[in-house]
Amino acid sequence: MAYTNSSLVSYTKLSPNHSGQRTHSIDRITPHCVVGQLTAESICGCFTSPSVEASCNYGIGKDGKIALCVEEKNRSWCSSSRENDQRAVTIECASDLKDPYAMTTAVYSSLVKLCTDICKRNGKKKLLWLGDKNTTLNYSPKSDEMVLTVHRWFANKSCPGDWLYSRLGDLASKVTAALGGSSSGSGTSVLYRVRKSWSDAKSQKGAFNNLDNAKRCADSNAGYSVYDESGKVVYTGKQTASGGAGTPFLVKVSATDLNIRKGPGTNYAKTGKYTGKGVFTITEVKSGTGSTAGWGKLKSGAGWISLDYAKRV
Ligand SMILES: [Zn+2]
C-alpha cells in the first residue's frame, strides 16, 4: 500500500530527524504527551534542529490543529524503540506540564479524527487497545487491525500520561465505531474489563471486545480478573494477588542492566545489582509503582525486578 499523509493537516514543517522510509508497514499508532500546552506550530518547532535527535509524524496543538512533522512513509524518532517507530504512526499531543498530563477536549477530538483517518488510509477497520505491554507486543495484528502502543512501555517515562492512558480504550472504541467496524452497531463496543476488582475502576488495564484477549491480559497481571458489563467476574487471572497460584514461574531477561530493587516498586531502593541476561525463577508477584506487568521476587533472594522487562518462558 502506498504511503500517504493525512488531509487533516493544516500546518507542515518537516523535521530532518527521521530514518527515511519505514521497513515495516503501518500497524500501530503511538500517541504521546508533548508536556506543554503548545500550538501545532510550536510542536513542529521542537523538532526542526538535528541536535534534538527526536521527532514525531504528527503534532496536535492545544486548539486541536494538526501538523505534519515527519511524513507517514518515514520512521520518526519518537518512542525510544526502533521496532515500534518502524511500524507506528507517532503523534505528539499538547498536554499539561504535570501529571496526569491532561489534554484539551479539542486535542482529544482531533486525536480521534486523526487516528480514524490513519486507519482508513492504511486499510484498517479496527483500532485495538489491548491494555498491557506483553499482550500487545506479542500480538500479531490481522491485516485490517491497527494497535495502540505507548511510550512508557519502551522507556522509563510516564508518556502519554495517565490522563490519555486511561482513555485509550475509549479512543479505540470511538475510532473503531467511526470506521464502522465490529462494536455490534450499538455504540457500546466495550464488553470485558480487566481490573483488580470491579469497584477499583482506576486499576483497569483494558477493555476488550474479545474475551480471549481480556483473559490474556488478566493472566499477565498479578491479581487481575475479567469482569463483564454488569461487574460479574467471568475469569480470574492465573496470578492471584501476593504469591499466587501461578508462582513459581520462569522468566527470561534480555536486558543487561535490569535493576534489582529491595521491594516491589520503583519507590524501593535499588540494590545496586543487575540480573544480567538469563532465565530466572520468580516466586512471588506483586503490583507496584513503575511497572505495568507487576514486580517479581527473585528466588535467589536478591530482590525484586520489573516484569515489564521479563518474558515468561
Ligand atoms: Zn512520548
Short mmCIF file of C-alpha atoms and ligand atoms in Angstrom, two decimals:
data_model
loop_
_atom_site.label_atom_id
_atom_site.label_comp_id
_atom_site.label_asym_id
_atom_site.label_seq_id
_atom_site.Cartn_x
_atom_site.Cartn_y
_atom_site.Cartn_z
CA MET A 1 0.00 0.00 0.00
CA ALA A 2 1.36 3.41 -0.95
CA TYR A 3 2.00 5.71 2.00
CA THR A 4 0.08 8.98 2.14
CA ASN A 5 -0.27 11.83 4.63
CA SER A 6 -3.43 12.99 6.37
CA SER A 7 -5.54 15.64 4.67
CA LEU A 8 -6.49 16.85 8.18
CA VAL A 9 -3.08 18.54 8.36
CA SER A 10 -3.23 22.33 8.28
CA TYR A 11 0.44 23.11 9.00
CA THR A 12 3.56 21.36 7.73
CA LYS A 13 7.12 21.88 8.87
CA LEU A 14 9.16 18.80 8.12
CA SER A 15 11.79 17.68 10.59
CA PRO A 16 15.19 16.41 9.41
CA ASN A 17 15.08 13.88 12.26
CA HIS A 18 13.94 10.56 10.80
CA SER A 19 15.38 7.35 9.34
CA GLY A 20 13.92 7.55 5.86
CA GLN A 21 11.31 5.10 4.65
CA ARG A 22 9.89 2.57 7.10
CA THR A 23 10.94 -1.06 6.83
CA HIS A 24 7.62 -2.28 8.31
CA SER A 25 4.10 -1.44 7.16
CA ILE A 26 1.97 0.69 9.47
CA ASP A 27 0.00 -1.33 12.02
CA ARG A 28 0.46 0.73 15.19
CA ILE A 29 -0.39 4.21 16.41
CA THR A 30 1.54 5.66 19.35
CA PRO A 31 0.05 8.84 20.88
CA HIS A 32 2.40 10.87 23.12
CA CYS A 33 2.04 13.81 25.51
CA VAL A 34 4.36 16.64 24.46
CA VAL A 35 4.40 18.07 28.02
CA GLY A 36 3.27 21.64 27.42
CA GLN A 37 0.11 23.29 26.09
CA LEU A 38 1.81 24.04 22.77
CA THR A 39 0.41 25.09 19.41
CA ALA A 40 0.76 22.81 16.39
CA GLU A 41 3.44 25.18 15.05
CA SER A 42 5.50 25.01 18.24
CA ILE A 43 5.30 21.23 18.36
CA CYS A 44 6.90 21.18 14.89
CA GLY A 45 9.35 23.81 16.15
CA CYS A 46 10.61 21.37 18.80
CA PHE A 47 11.94 19.06 16.10
CA THR A 48 13.47 21.35 13.46
CA SER A 49 17.01 21.18 14.84
CA PRO A 50 19.01 18.00 14.09
CA SER A 51 20.62 18.27 17.53
CA VAL A 52 17.39 17.34 19.36
CA GLU A 53 17.53 13.93 17.66
CA ALA A 54 13.78 13.48 18.08
CA SER A 55 10.63 13.91 16.03
CA CYS A 56 7.07 12.66 15.51
CA ASN A 57 4.90 12.05 12.46
CA TYR A 58 2.08 14.36 13.58
CA GLY A 59 1.58 17.00 16.22
CA ILE A 60 -1.77 18.13 17.65
CA GLY A 61 -1.81 21.65 19.08
CA LYS A 62 -3.83 22.72 22.16
CA ASP A 63 -6.64 24.04 19.92
CA GLY A 64 -6.83 20.74 18.02
CA LYS A 65 -4.89 21.93 14.97
CA ILE A 66 -2.98 19.09 13.28
CA ALA A 67 0.57 19.46 11.96
CA LEU A 68 2.86 17.19 9.95
CA CYS A 69 6.47 16.88 11.20
CA VAL A 70 7.61 13.64 9.55
CA GLU A 71 5.81 12.17 6.55
CA GLU A 72 3.89 8.99 7.31
CA LYS A 73 6.11 6.97 4.97
CA ASN A 74 9.17 7.73 7.11
CA ARG A 75 10.20 6.37 10.50
CA SER A 76 10.10 9.10 13.14
CA TRP A 77 12.30 9.14 16.26
CA CYS A 78 9.65 9.26 18.93
CA SER A 79 9.03 6.21 21.13
CA SER A 80 12.53 5.11 22.32
CA SER A 81 12.04 1.95 20.26
CA ARG A 82 13.29 1.44 16.75
CA GLU A 83 10.98 -1.57 16.29
CA ASN A 84 7.93 0.40 17.37
CA ASP A 85 8.67 3.52 15.32
CA GLN A 86 9.28 1.44 12.15
CA ARG A 87 5.62 0.39 12.23
CA ALA A 88 3.88 3.12 14.23
CA VAL A 89 2.48 6.48 13.29
CA THR A 90 3.59 8.68 16.18
CA ILE A 91 1.53 11.64 17.38
CA GLU A 92 2.68 14.29 19.88
CA CYS A 93 -0.32 15.87 21.62
CA ALA A 94 -0.33 19.16 23.52
CA SER A 95 -0.74 18.41 27.23
CA ASP A 96 -0.35 19.93 30.68
CA LEU A 97 3.19 20.16 32.08
CA LYS A 98 2.41 17.98 35.06
CA ASP A 99 0.93 14.61 35.92
CA PRO A 100 -1.62 13.41 34.72
CA TYR A 101 -0.66 15.47 31.62
CA ALA A 102 -4.28 16.34 30.80
CA MET A 103 -5.23 17.33 27.25
CA THR A 104 -7.93 19.68 26.00
CA THR A 105 -11.20 18.39 24.54
CA ALA A 106 -10.09 19.85 21.20
CA VAL A 107 -6.88 17.78 21.25
CA TYR A 108 -8.72 14.60 22.13
CA SER A 109 -11.34 15.04 19.44
CA SER A 110 -8.63 15.75 16.83
CA LEU A 111 -6.80 12.64 18.01
CA VAL A 112 -9.94 10.55 17.40
CA LYS A 113 -10.28 12.05 13.91
CA LEU A 114 -6.61 11.67 13.03
CA CYS A 115 -6.46 8.04 14.22
CA THR A 116 -9.61 7.28 12.20
CA ASP A 117 -8.05 8.87 9.12
CA ILE A 118 -4.74 6.99 9.59
CA CYS A 119 -6.62 3.68 9.92
CA LYS A 120 -8.73 4.39 6.83
CA ARG A 121 -5.83 5.31 4.56
CA ASN A 122 -3.84 2.29 5.73
CA GLY A 123 -6.66 -0.18 5.13
CA LYS A 124 -7.58 -0.80 8.79
CA LYS A 125 -11.11 -1.38 10.06
CA LYS A 126 -10.39 -1.57 13.78
CA LEU A 127 -8.22 0.20 16.31
CA LEU A 128 -7.32 -2.05 19.26
CA TRP A 129 -6.23 -1.18 22.79
CA LEU A 130 -5.04 -4.38 24.45
CA GLY A 131 -4.13 -2.55 27.64
CA ASP A 132 -0.96 -4.39 28.51
CA LYS A 133 2.62 -4.32 27.26
CA ASN A 134 3.27 -8.06 26.96
CA THR A 135 -0.12 -8.82 25.44
CA THR A 136 0.29 -6.04 22.89
CA LEU A 137 3.90 -6.64 21.88
CA ASN A 138 3.25 -10.37 21.44
CA TYR A 139 0.12 -9.75 19.38
CA SER A 140 0.23 -10.08 15.59
CA PRO A 141 -2.43 -7.75 14.20
CA LYS A 142 -4.67 -9.07 11.44
CA SER A 143 -4.39 -7.21 8.14
CA ASP A 144 -7.33 -4.92 8.99
CA GLU A 145 -6.27 -4.19 12.58
CA MET A 146 -4.33 -1.23 13.97
CA VAL A 147 -2.95 -1.45 17.50
CA LEU A 148 -2.28 1.30 20.05
CA THR A 149 1.08 1.32 21.84
CA VAL A 150 2.54 3.72 24.43
CA HIS A 151 5.97 5.23 25.03
CA ARG A 152 6.04 4.13 28.71
CA TRP A 153 6.46 0.51 27.58
CA PHE A 154 9.78 1.34 25.92
CA ALA A 155 11.37 3.83 28.32
CA ASN A 156 11.17 4.89 31.93
CA LYS A 157 8.61 7.62 31.16
CA SER A 158 5.01 8.31 32.06
CA CYS A 159 4.19 9.26 28.43
CA PRO A 160 1.41 9.52 27.24
CA GLY A 161 0.41 10.49 30.80
CA ASP A 162 -2.32 8.89 32.89
CA TRP A 163 -4.99 11.25 31.51
CA LEU A 164 -4.67 9.84 27.99
CA TYR A 165 -3.60 6.36 29.10
CA SER A 166 -6.90 5.89 30.94
CA ARG A 167 -8.79 6.94 27.79
CA LEU A 168 -7.08 4.65 25.28
CA GLY A 169 -9.90 2.09 25.49
CA ASP A 170 -12.34 4.89 24.72
CA LEU A 171 -10.15 6.16 21.87
CA ALA A 172 -10.00 2.67 20.35
CA SER A 173 -13.77 2.15 20.52
CA LYS A 174 -14.57 5.64 19.15
CA VAL A 175 -12.20 5.14 16.21
CA THR A 176 -13.47 1.60 15.53
CA ALA A 177 -17.06 2.85 15.64
CA ALA A 178 -16.18 5.68 13.21
CA LEU A 179 -14.62 3.10 10.89
CA GLY A 180 -17.86 1.13 11.01
CA GLY A 181 -16.09 -1.91 12.45
CA SER A 182 -17.44 -4.54 14.91
CA SER A 183 -18.98 -2.96 18.05
CA SER A 184 -22.30 -4.59 17.10
CA GLY A 185 -23.63 -1.24 15.89
CA SER A 186 -24.95 -0.17 19.26
CA GLY A 187 -22.12 2.17 20.16
CA THR A 188 -21.37 0.11 23.27
CA SER A 189 -18.37 -1.74 21.94
CA VAL A 190 -16.59 -2.30 25.24
CA LEU A 191 -17.50 -5.56 26.89
CA TYR A 192 -14.86 -7.20 29.07
CA ARG A 193 -12.90 -5.14 31.56
CA VAL A 194 -9.70 -6.28 33.25
CA ARG A 195 -9.45 -4.90 36.80
CA LYS A 196 -8.23 -5.84 40.27
CA SER A 197 -11.79 -5.54 41.49
CA TRP A 198 -14.95 -4.16 39.90
CA SER A 199 -15.11 -1.20 42.27
CA ASP A 200 -11.47 -0.31 41.59
CA ALA A 201 -12.08 1.27 38.17
CA LYS A 202 -8.71 3.01 38.32
CA SER A 203 -6.92 -0.34 38.25
CA GLN A 204 -8.37 -1.10 34.82
CA LYS A 205 -5.75 -2.50 32.45
CA GLY A 206 -8.02 -2.52 29.46
CA ALA A 207 -11.45 -3.15 27.99
CA PHE A 208 -11.81 -5.80 25.34
CA ASN A 209 -14.35 -6.93 22.76
CA ASN A 210 -12.61 -10.25 22.64
CA LEU A 211 -12.79 -12.38 25.79
CA ASP A 212 -9.59 -14.28 24.94
CA ASN A 213 -7.64 -11.04 24.74
CA ALA A 214 -9.11 -9.98 28.08
CA LYS A 215 -8.10 -13.31 29.65
CA ARG A 216 -4.58 -13.00 28.31
CA CYS A 217 -4.33 -9.55 29.84
CA ALA A 218 -5.59 -10.81 33.23
CA ASP A 219 -3.11 -13.71 33.12
CA SER A 220 -0.15 -11.44 32.66
CA ASN A 221 -1.09 -9.15 35.56
CA ALA A 222 -0.95 -10.35 39.13
CA GLY A 223 -4.25 -10.05 40.97
CA TYR A 224 -6.38 -9.18 37.95
CA SER A 225 -9.72 -10.62 36.79
CA VAL A 226 -12.04 -10.14 33.83
CA TYR A 227 -15.45 -8.54 34.51
CA ASP A 228 -18.49 -8.34 32.28
CA GLU A 229 -20.52 -5.15 31.86
CA SER A 230 -22.53 -5.78 35.00
CA GLY A 231 -19.41 -6.24 37.11
CA LYS A 232 -19.59 -10.04 37.42
CA VAL A 233 -16.26 -11.92 37.43
CA VAL A 234 -16.09 -14.04 34.30
CA TYR A 235 -12.46 -15.07 34.67
CA THR A 236 -9.72 -14.85 37.30
CA GLY A 237 -6.14 -14.40 36.12
CA LYS A 238 -3.59 -17.14 36.71
CA GLN A 239 -1.58 -14.99 39.08
CA THR A 240 -3.77 -14.06 42.01
CA ALA A 241 -2.63 -11.39 44.46
CA SER A 242 0.51 -11.83 46.63
CA GLY A 243 2.29 -15.02 45.81
CA GLY A 244 -0.43 -16.55 43.76
CA ALA A 245 -1.33 -19.90 42.33
CA GLY A 246 0.70 -19.18 39.22
CA THR A 247 4.03 -18.99 41.09
CA PRO A 248 6.80 -20.01 40.89
CA PHE A 249 7.47 -19.47 37.19
CA LEU A 250 10.44 -18.78 34.95
CA VAL A 251 11.16 -15.53 33.15
CA LYS A 252 13.74 -14.61 30.57
CA VAL A 253 15.52 -11.27 30.88
CA SER A 254 17.18 -9.88 27.75
CA ALA A 255 18.43 -6.59 29.17
CA THR A 256 21.93 -6.41 30.67
CA ASP A 257 21.04 -3.59 33.02
CA LEU A 258 17.74 -4.57 34.66
CA ASN A 259 17.82 -3.19 38.20
CA ILE A 260 17.13 -5.38 41.21
CA ARG A 261 15.23 -3.48 43.90
CA LYS A 262 14.70 -4.11 47.60
CA GLY A 263 10.93 -4.19 47.19
CA PRO A 264 8.13 -4.35 44.60
CA GLY A 265 8.23 -0.81 43.14
CA THR A 266 10.44 1.99 41.90
CA ASN A 267 9.77 3.58 45.30
CA TYR A 268 12.01 0.90 46.84
CA ALA A 269 15.79 1.41 46.69
CA LYS A 270 17.94 -0.24 44.06
CA THR A 271 20.21 -2.94 45.45
CA GLY A 272 22.94 -1.78 43.05
CA LYS A 273 22.88 -5.19 41.37
CA TYR A 274 21.54 -6.18 37.96
CA THR A 275 20.13 -9.51 36.85
CA GLY A 276 22.16 -9.63 33.64
CA LYS A 277 20.77 -11.66 30.75
CA GLY A 278 19.35 -15.07 31.62
CA VAL A 279 16.44 -17.10 32.91
CA PHE A 280 15.26 -16.55 36.49
CA THR A 281 12.71 -18.08 38.84
CA ILE A 282 10.03 -15.76 40.23
CA THR A 283 8.46 -16.90 43.49
CA GLU A 284 6.02 -14.07 44.10
CA VAL A 285 4.33 -11.31 42.08
CA LYS A 286 3.08 -8.00 43.42
CA SER A 287 1.79 -4.90 41.73
CA GLY A 288 3.71 -1.70 42.47
CA THR A 289 4.83 1.68 41.20
CA GLY A 290 6.66 1.88 37.90
CA SER A 291 5.75 -1.46 36.36
CA THR A 292 2.68 -2.30 34.30
CA ALA A 293 3.13 -6.05 34.49
CA GLY A 294 3.95 -6.07 38.20
CA TRP A 295 7.07 -6.91 40.22
CA GLY A 296 8.59 -10.37 40.55
CA LYS A 297 10.56 -11.64 43.56
CA LEU A 298 13.74 -13.44 42.56
CA LYS A 299 14.12 -16.91 44.05
CA SER A 300 17.77 -16.15 44.86
CA GLY A 301 16.58 -13.63 47.43
CA ALA A 302 18.46 -10.84 45.63
CA GLY A 303 15.31 -8.72 45.44
CA TRP A 304 12.55 -7.68 43.01
CA ILE A 305 12.54 -6.98 39.26
CA SER A 306 10.05 -5.25 36.97
CA LEU A 307 8.20 -7.87 34.93
CA ASP A 308 7.84 -5.30 32.14
CA TYR A 309 11.35 -6.30 31.15
CA ALA A 310 10.98 -10.04 31.66
CA LYS A 311 9.27 -12.54 29.38
CA ARG A 312 7.54 -15.55 30.85
CA VAL A 313 9.08 -18.77 29.49
ZN ZN B 1 6.48 10.05 24.39
#
